[in-house]
PDB file of C-alpha atoms in Angstrom:
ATOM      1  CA  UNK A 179      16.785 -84.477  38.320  1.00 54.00           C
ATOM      2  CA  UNK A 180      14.093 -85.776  40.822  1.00 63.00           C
ATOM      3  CA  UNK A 181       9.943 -85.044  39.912  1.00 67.00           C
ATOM      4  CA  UNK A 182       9.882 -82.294  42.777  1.00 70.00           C
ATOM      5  CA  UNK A 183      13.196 -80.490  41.982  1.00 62.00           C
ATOM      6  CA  UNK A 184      12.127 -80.267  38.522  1.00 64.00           C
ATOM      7  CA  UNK A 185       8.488 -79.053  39.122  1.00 67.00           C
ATOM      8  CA  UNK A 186      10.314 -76.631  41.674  1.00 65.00           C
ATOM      9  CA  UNK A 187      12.507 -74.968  38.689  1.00 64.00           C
ATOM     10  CA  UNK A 188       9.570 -74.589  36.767  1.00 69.00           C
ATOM     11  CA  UNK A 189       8.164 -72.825  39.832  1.00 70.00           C
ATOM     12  CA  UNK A 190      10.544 -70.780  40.117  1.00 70.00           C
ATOM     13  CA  UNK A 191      11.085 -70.253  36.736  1.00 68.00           C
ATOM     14  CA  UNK A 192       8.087 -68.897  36.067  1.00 69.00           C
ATOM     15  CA  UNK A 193       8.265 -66.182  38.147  1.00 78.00           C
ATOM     16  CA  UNK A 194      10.106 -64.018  35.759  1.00 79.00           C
ATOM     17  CA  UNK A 195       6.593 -62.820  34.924  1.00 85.00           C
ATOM     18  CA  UNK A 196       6.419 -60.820  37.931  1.00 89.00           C
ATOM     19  CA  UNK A 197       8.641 -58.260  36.223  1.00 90.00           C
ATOM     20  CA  UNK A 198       6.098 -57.995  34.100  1.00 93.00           C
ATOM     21  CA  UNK A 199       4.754 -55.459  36.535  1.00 94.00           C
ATOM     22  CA  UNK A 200       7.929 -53.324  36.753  1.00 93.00           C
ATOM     23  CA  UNK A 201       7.934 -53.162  32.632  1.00 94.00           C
ATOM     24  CA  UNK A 202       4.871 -51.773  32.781  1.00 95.00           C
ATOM     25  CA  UNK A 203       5.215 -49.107  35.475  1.00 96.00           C
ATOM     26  CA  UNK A 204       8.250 -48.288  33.890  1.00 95.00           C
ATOM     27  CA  UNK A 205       6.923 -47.271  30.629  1.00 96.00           C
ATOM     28  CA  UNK A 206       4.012 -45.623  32.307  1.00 97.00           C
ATOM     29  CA  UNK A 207       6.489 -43.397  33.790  1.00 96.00           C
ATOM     30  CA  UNK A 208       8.795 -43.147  29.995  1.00 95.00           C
ATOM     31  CA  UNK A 209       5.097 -42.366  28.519  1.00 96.00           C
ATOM     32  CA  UNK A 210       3.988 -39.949  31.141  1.00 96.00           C
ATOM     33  CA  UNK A 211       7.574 -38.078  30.344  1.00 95.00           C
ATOM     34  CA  UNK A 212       6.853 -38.392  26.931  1.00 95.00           C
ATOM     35  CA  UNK A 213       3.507 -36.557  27.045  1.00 96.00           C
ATOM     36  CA  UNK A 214       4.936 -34.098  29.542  1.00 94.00           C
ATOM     37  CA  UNK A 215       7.991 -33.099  27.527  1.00 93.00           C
ATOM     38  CA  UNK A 216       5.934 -32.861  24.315  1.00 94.00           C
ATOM     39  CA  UNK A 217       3.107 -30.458  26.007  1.00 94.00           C
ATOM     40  CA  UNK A 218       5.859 -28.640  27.824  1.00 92.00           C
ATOM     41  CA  UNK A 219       8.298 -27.754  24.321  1.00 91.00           C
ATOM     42  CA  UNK A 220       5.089 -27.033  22.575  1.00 92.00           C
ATOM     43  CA  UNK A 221       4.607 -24.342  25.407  1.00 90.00           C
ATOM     44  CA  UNK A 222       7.910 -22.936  25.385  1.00 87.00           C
ATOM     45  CA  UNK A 223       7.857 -22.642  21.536  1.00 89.00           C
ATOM     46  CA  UNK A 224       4.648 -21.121  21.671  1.00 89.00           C
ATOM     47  CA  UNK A 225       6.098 -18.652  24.390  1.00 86.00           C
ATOM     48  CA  UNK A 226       9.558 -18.068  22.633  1.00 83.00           C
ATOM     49  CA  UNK A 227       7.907 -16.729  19.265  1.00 83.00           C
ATOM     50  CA  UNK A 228       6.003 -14.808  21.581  1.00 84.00           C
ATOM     51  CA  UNK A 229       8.034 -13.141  23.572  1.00 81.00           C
ATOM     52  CA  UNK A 230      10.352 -12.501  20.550  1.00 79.00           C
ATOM     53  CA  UNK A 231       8.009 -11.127  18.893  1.00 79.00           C
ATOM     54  CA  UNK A 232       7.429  -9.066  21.316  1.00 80.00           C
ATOM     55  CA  UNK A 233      10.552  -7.885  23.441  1.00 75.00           C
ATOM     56  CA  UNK A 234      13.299  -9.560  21.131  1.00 70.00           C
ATOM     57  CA  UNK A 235      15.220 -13.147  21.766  1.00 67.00           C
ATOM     58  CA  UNK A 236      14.824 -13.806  25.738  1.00 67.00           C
ATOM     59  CA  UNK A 237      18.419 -14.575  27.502  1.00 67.00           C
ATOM     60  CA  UNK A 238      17.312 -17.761  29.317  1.00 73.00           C
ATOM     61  CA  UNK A 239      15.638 -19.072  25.968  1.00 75.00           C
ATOM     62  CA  UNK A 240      18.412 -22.009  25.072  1.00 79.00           C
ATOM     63  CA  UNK A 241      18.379 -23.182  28.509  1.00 80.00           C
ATOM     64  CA  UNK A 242      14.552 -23.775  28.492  1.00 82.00           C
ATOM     65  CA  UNK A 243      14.695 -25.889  25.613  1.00 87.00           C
ATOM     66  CA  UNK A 244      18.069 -27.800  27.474  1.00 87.00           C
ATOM     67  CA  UNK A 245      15.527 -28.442  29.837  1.00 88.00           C
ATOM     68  CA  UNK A 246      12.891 -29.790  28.129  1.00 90.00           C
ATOM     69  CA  UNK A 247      15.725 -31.995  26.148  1.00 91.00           C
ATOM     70  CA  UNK A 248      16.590 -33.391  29.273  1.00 90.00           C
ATOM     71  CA  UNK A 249      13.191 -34.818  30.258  1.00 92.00           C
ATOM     72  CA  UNK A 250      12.964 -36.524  27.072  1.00 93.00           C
ATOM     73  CA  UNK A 251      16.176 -37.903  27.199  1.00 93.00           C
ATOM     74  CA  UNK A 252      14.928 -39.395  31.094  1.00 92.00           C
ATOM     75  CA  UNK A 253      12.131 -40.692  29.184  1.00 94.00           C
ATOM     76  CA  UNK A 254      14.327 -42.374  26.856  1.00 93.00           C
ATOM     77  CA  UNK A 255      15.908 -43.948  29.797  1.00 93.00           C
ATOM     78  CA  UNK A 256      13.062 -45.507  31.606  1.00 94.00           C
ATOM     79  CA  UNK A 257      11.878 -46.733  27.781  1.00 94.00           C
ATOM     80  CA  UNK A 258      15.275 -48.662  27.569  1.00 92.00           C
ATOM     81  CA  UNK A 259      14.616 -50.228  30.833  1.00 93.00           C
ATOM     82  CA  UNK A 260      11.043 -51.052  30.203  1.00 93.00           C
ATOM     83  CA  UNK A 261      11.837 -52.554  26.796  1.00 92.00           C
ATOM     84  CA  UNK A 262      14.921 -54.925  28.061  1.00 91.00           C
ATOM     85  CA  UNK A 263      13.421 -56.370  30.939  1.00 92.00           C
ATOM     86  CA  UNK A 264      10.726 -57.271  29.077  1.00 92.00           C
ATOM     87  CA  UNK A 265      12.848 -58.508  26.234  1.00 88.00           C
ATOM     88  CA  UNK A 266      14.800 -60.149  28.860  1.00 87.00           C
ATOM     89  CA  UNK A 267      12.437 -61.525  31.301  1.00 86.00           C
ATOM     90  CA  UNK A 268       9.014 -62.140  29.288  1.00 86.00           C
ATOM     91  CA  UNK A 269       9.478 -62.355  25.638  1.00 84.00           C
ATOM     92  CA  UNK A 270      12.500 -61.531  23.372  1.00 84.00           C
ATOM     93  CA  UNK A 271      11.635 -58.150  21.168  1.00 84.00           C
ATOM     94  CA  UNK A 272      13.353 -57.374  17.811  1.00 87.00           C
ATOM     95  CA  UNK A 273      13.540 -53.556  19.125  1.00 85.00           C
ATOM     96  CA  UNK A 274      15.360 -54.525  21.835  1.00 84.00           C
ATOM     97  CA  UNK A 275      17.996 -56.561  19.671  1.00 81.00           C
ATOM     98  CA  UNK A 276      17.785 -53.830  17.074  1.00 85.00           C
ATOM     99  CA  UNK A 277      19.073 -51.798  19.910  1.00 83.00           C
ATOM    100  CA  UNK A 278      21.556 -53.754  20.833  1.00 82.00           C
ATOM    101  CA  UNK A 279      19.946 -55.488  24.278  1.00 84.00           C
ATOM    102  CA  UNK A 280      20.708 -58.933  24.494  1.00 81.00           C
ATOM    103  CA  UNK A 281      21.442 -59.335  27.971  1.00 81.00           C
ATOM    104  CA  UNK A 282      21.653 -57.508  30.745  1.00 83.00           C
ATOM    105  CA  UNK A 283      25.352 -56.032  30.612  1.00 82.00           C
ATOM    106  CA  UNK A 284      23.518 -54.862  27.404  1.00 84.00           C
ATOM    107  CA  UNK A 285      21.163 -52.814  29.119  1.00 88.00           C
ATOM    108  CA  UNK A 286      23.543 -51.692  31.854  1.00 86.00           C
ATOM    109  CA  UNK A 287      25.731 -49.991  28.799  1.00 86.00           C
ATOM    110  CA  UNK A 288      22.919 -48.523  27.194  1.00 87.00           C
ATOM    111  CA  UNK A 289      21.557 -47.071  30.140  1.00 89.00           C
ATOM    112  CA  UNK A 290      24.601 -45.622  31.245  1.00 88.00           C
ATOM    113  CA  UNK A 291      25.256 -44.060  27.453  1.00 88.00           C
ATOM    114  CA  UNK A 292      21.998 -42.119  27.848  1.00 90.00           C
ATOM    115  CA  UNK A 293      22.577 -40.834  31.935  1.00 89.00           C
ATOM    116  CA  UNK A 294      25.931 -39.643  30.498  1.00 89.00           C
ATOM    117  CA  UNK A 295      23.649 -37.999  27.315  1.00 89.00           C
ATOM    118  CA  UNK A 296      21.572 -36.828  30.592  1.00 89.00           C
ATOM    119  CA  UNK A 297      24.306 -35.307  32.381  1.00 88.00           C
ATOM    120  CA  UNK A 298      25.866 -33.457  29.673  1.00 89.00           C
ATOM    121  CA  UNK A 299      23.010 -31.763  28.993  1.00 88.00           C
ATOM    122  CA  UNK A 300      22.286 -30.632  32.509  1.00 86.00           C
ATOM    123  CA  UNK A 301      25.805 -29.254  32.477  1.00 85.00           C
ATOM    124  CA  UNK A 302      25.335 -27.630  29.085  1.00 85.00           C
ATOM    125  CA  UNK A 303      22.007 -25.877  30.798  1.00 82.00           C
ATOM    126  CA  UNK A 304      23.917 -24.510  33.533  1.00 80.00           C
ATOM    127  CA  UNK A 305      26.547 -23.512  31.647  1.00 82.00           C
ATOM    128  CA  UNK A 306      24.024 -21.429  28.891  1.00 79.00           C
ATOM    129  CA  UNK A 307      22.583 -19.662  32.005  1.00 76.00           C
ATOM    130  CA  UNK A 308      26.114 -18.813  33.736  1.00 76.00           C
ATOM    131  CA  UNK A 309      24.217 -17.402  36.736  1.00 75.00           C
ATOM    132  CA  UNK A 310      27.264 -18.261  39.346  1.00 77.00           C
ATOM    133  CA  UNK A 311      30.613 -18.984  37.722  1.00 78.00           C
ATOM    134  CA  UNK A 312      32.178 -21.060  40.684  1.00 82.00           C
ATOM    135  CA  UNK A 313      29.360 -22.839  41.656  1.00 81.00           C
ATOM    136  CA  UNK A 314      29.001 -24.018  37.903  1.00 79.00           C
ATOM    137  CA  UNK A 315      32.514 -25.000  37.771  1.00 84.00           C
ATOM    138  CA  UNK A 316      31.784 -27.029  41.002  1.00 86.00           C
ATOM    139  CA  UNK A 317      28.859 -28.898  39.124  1.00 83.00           C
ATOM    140  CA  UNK A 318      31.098 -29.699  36.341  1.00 85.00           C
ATOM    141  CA  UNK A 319      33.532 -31.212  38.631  1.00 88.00           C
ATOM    142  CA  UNK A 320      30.918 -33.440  40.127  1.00 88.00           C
ATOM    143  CA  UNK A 321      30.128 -34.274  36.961  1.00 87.00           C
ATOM    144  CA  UNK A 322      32.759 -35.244  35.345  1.00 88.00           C
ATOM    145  CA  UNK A 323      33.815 -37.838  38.369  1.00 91.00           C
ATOM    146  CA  UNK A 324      30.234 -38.857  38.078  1.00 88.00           C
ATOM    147  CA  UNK A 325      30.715 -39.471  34.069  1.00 88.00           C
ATOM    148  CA  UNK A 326      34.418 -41.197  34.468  1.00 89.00           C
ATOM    149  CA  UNK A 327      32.902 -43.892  37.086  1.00 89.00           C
ATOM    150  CA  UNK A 328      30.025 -44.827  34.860  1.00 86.00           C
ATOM    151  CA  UNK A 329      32.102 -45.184  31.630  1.00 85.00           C
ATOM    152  CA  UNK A 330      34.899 -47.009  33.517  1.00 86.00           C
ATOM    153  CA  UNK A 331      32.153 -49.507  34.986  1.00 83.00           C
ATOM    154  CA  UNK A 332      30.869 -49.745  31.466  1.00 78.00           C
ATOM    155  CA  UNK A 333      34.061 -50.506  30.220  1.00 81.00           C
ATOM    156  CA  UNK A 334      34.402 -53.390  33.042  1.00 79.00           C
ATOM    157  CA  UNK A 335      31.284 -54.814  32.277  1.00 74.00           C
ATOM    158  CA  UNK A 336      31.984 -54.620  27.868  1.00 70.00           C
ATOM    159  CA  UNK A 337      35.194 -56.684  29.184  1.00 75.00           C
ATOM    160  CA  UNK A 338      33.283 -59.037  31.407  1.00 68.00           C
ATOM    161  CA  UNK A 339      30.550 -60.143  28.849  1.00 68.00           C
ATOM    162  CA  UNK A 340      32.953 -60.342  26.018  1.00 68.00           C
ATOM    163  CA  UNK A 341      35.338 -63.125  28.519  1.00 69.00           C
ATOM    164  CA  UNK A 342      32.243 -65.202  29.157  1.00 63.00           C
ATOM    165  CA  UNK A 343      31.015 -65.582  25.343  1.00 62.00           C
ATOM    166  CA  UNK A 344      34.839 -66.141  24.614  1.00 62.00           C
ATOM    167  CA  UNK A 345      34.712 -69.288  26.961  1.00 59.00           C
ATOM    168  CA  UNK A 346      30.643 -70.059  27.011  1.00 57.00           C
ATOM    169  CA  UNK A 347      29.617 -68.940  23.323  1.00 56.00           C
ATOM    170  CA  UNK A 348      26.234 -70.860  22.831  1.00 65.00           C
ATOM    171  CA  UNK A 349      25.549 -71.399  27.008  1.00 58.00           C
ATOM    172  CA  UNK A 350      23.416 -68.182  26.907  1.00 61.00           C
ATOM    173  CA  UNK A 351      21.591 -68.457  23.231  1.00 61.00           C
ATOM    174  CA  UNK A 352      20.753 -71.908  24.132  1.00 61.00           C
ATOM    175  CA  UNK A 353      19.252 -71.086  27.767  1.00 61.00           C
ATOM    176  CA  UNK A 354      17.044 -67.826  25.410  1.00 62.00           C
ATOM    177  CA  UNK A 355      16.143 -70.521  22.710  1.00 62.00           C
ATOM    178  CA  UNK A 356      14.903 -73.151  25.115  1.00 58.00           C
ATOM    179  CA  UNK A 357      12.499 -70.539  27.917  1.00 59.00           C
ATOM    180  CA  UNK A 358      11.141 -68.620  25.038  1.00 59.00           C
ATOM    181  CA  UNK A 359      10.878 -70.928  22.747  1.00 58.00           C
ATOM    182  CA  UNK A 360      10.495 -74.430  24.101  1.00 54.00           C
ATOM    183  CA  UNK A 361       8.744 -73.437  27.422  1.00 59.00           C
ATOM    184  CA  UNK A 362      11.610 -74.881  29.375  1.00 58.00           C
ATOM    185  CA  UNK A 363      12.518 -73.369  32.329  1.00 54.00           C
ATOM    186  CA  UNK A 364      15.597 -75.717  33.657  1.00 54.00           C
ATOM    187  CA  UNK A 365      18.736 -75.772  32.610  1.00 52.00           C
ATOM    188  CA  UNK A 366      20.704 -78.596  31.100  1.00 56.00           C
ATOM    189  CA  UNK A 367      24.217 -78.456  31.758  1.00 52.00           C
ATOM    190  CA  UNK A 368      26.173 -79.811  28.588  1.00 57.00           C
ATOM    191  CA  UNK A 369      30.090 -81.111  28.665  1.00 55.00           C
ATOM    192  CA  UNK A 370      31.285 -78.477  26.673  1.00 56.00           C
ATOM    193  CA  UNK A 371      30.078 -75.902  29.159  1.00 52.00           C
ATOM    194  CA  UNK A 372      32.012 -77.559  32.112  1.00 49.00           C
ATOM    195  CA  UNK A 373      34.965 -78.076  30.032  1.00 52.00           C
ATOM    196  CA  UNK A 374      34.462 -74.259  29.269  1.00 50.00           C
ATOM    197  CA  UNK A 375      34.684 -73.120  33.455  1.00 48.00           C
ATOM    198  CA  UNK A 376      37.716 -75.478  33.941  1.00 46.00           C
ATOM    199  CA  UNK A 377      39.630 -73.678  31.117  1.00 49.00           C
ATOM    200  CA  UNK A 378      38.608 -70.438  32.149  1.00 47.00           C
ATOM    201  CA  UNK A 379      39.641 -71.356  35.795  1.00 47.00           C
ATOM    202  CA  UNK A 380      43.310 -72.489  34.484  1.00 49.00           C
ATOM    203  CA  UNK A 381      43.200 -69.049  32.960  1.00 49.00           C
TER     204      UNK A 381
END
């Protein structure tokens, strides 16, 4: 590779760093729900011994609480986001692996398992209040088309990753080991790894 073409992958290599700003909006926003949900559930308990104290168990009182579950499971969401891309992008974190983030399919499927976490909830707070029967069974049915599409999508993209390490198994560790560790931001493309598209194209 020619003097420019390389200084121009290290270029453009280096600006994975701009995500840096999304990762840190994005847990502004995870700690901002954080904070929110914590004052909020400290105000509803606060409120629920009160009122039960006072006038008995209120009818909406489950629901509340459903609520305030639901923001911190958003927050949860935007925190997965904000870790992987900067585990992905900037700097590899051992939460991130802990979690199961490698790459970005990785992300994708966690993501995904908590919106689904979301969803059910929001249907399970509708459902406490049963204000209007149809309309709730509407919601449901949105909701569960909503819920198939993601987990078939997440299926797809569990099968994709797992055919690519089946016919590139290092390609992706070695690429990780060399920009985080070795400061190297092209790619060398080895024998094995052409060897390892042909077979998959015979496939």
């Amino acid at each position: 590779m020619s003097r420019p073409m390389l200084l121009l992958g290290q270029a453009v290599g280096h600006t994975r760093w701009v995500v840096l700003i999304a990762v840190i909006a994005v847990l502004l926003v995870s700690l901002s729900l954080f904070v929110l949900g914590a004052i909020e559930a400290g105000t509803a308990v606060w409120q629920a011994w009160a009122i039960t104290l006072r006038d008995g168990h209120p009818p909406d009182l489950s629901a509340h609480f459903l609520e305030i579950v639901g923001v911190m499971l958003e927050a949860v969401v935007f925190f997965l986001i904000g870790a992987g891309l900067f585990s992905l992008f900037i700097s590899p974190l051992n939460l991130a692996v802990a979690l199961g983030v490698e790459t970005l399919n990785d992300l994708e499927e966690r993501v995904i398992g908590v919106v689904v976490s979301v969803l059910a909830v929001t249907f399970l707070e509708h459902f406490v209040r049963w204000e209007k029967p149809l309309e709730t069974l509407q919601f449901g049915g949105a909701l569960s088309l909503t819920v198939i599409a993601l987990v078939l999508f997440q299926r797809y993209s569990h099968r994709a990753k797992e055919d690519q390490k089946a016919h590139m198994p290092d390609t992706q560790a070695r690429s990780r080991k060399e920009m985080f560790e070795e400061s190297k931001e092209s790619h060398v493309i080895h024998p094995d790894e052409v060897s390892g598209q042909s077979t998959q194209h015979q496939d």
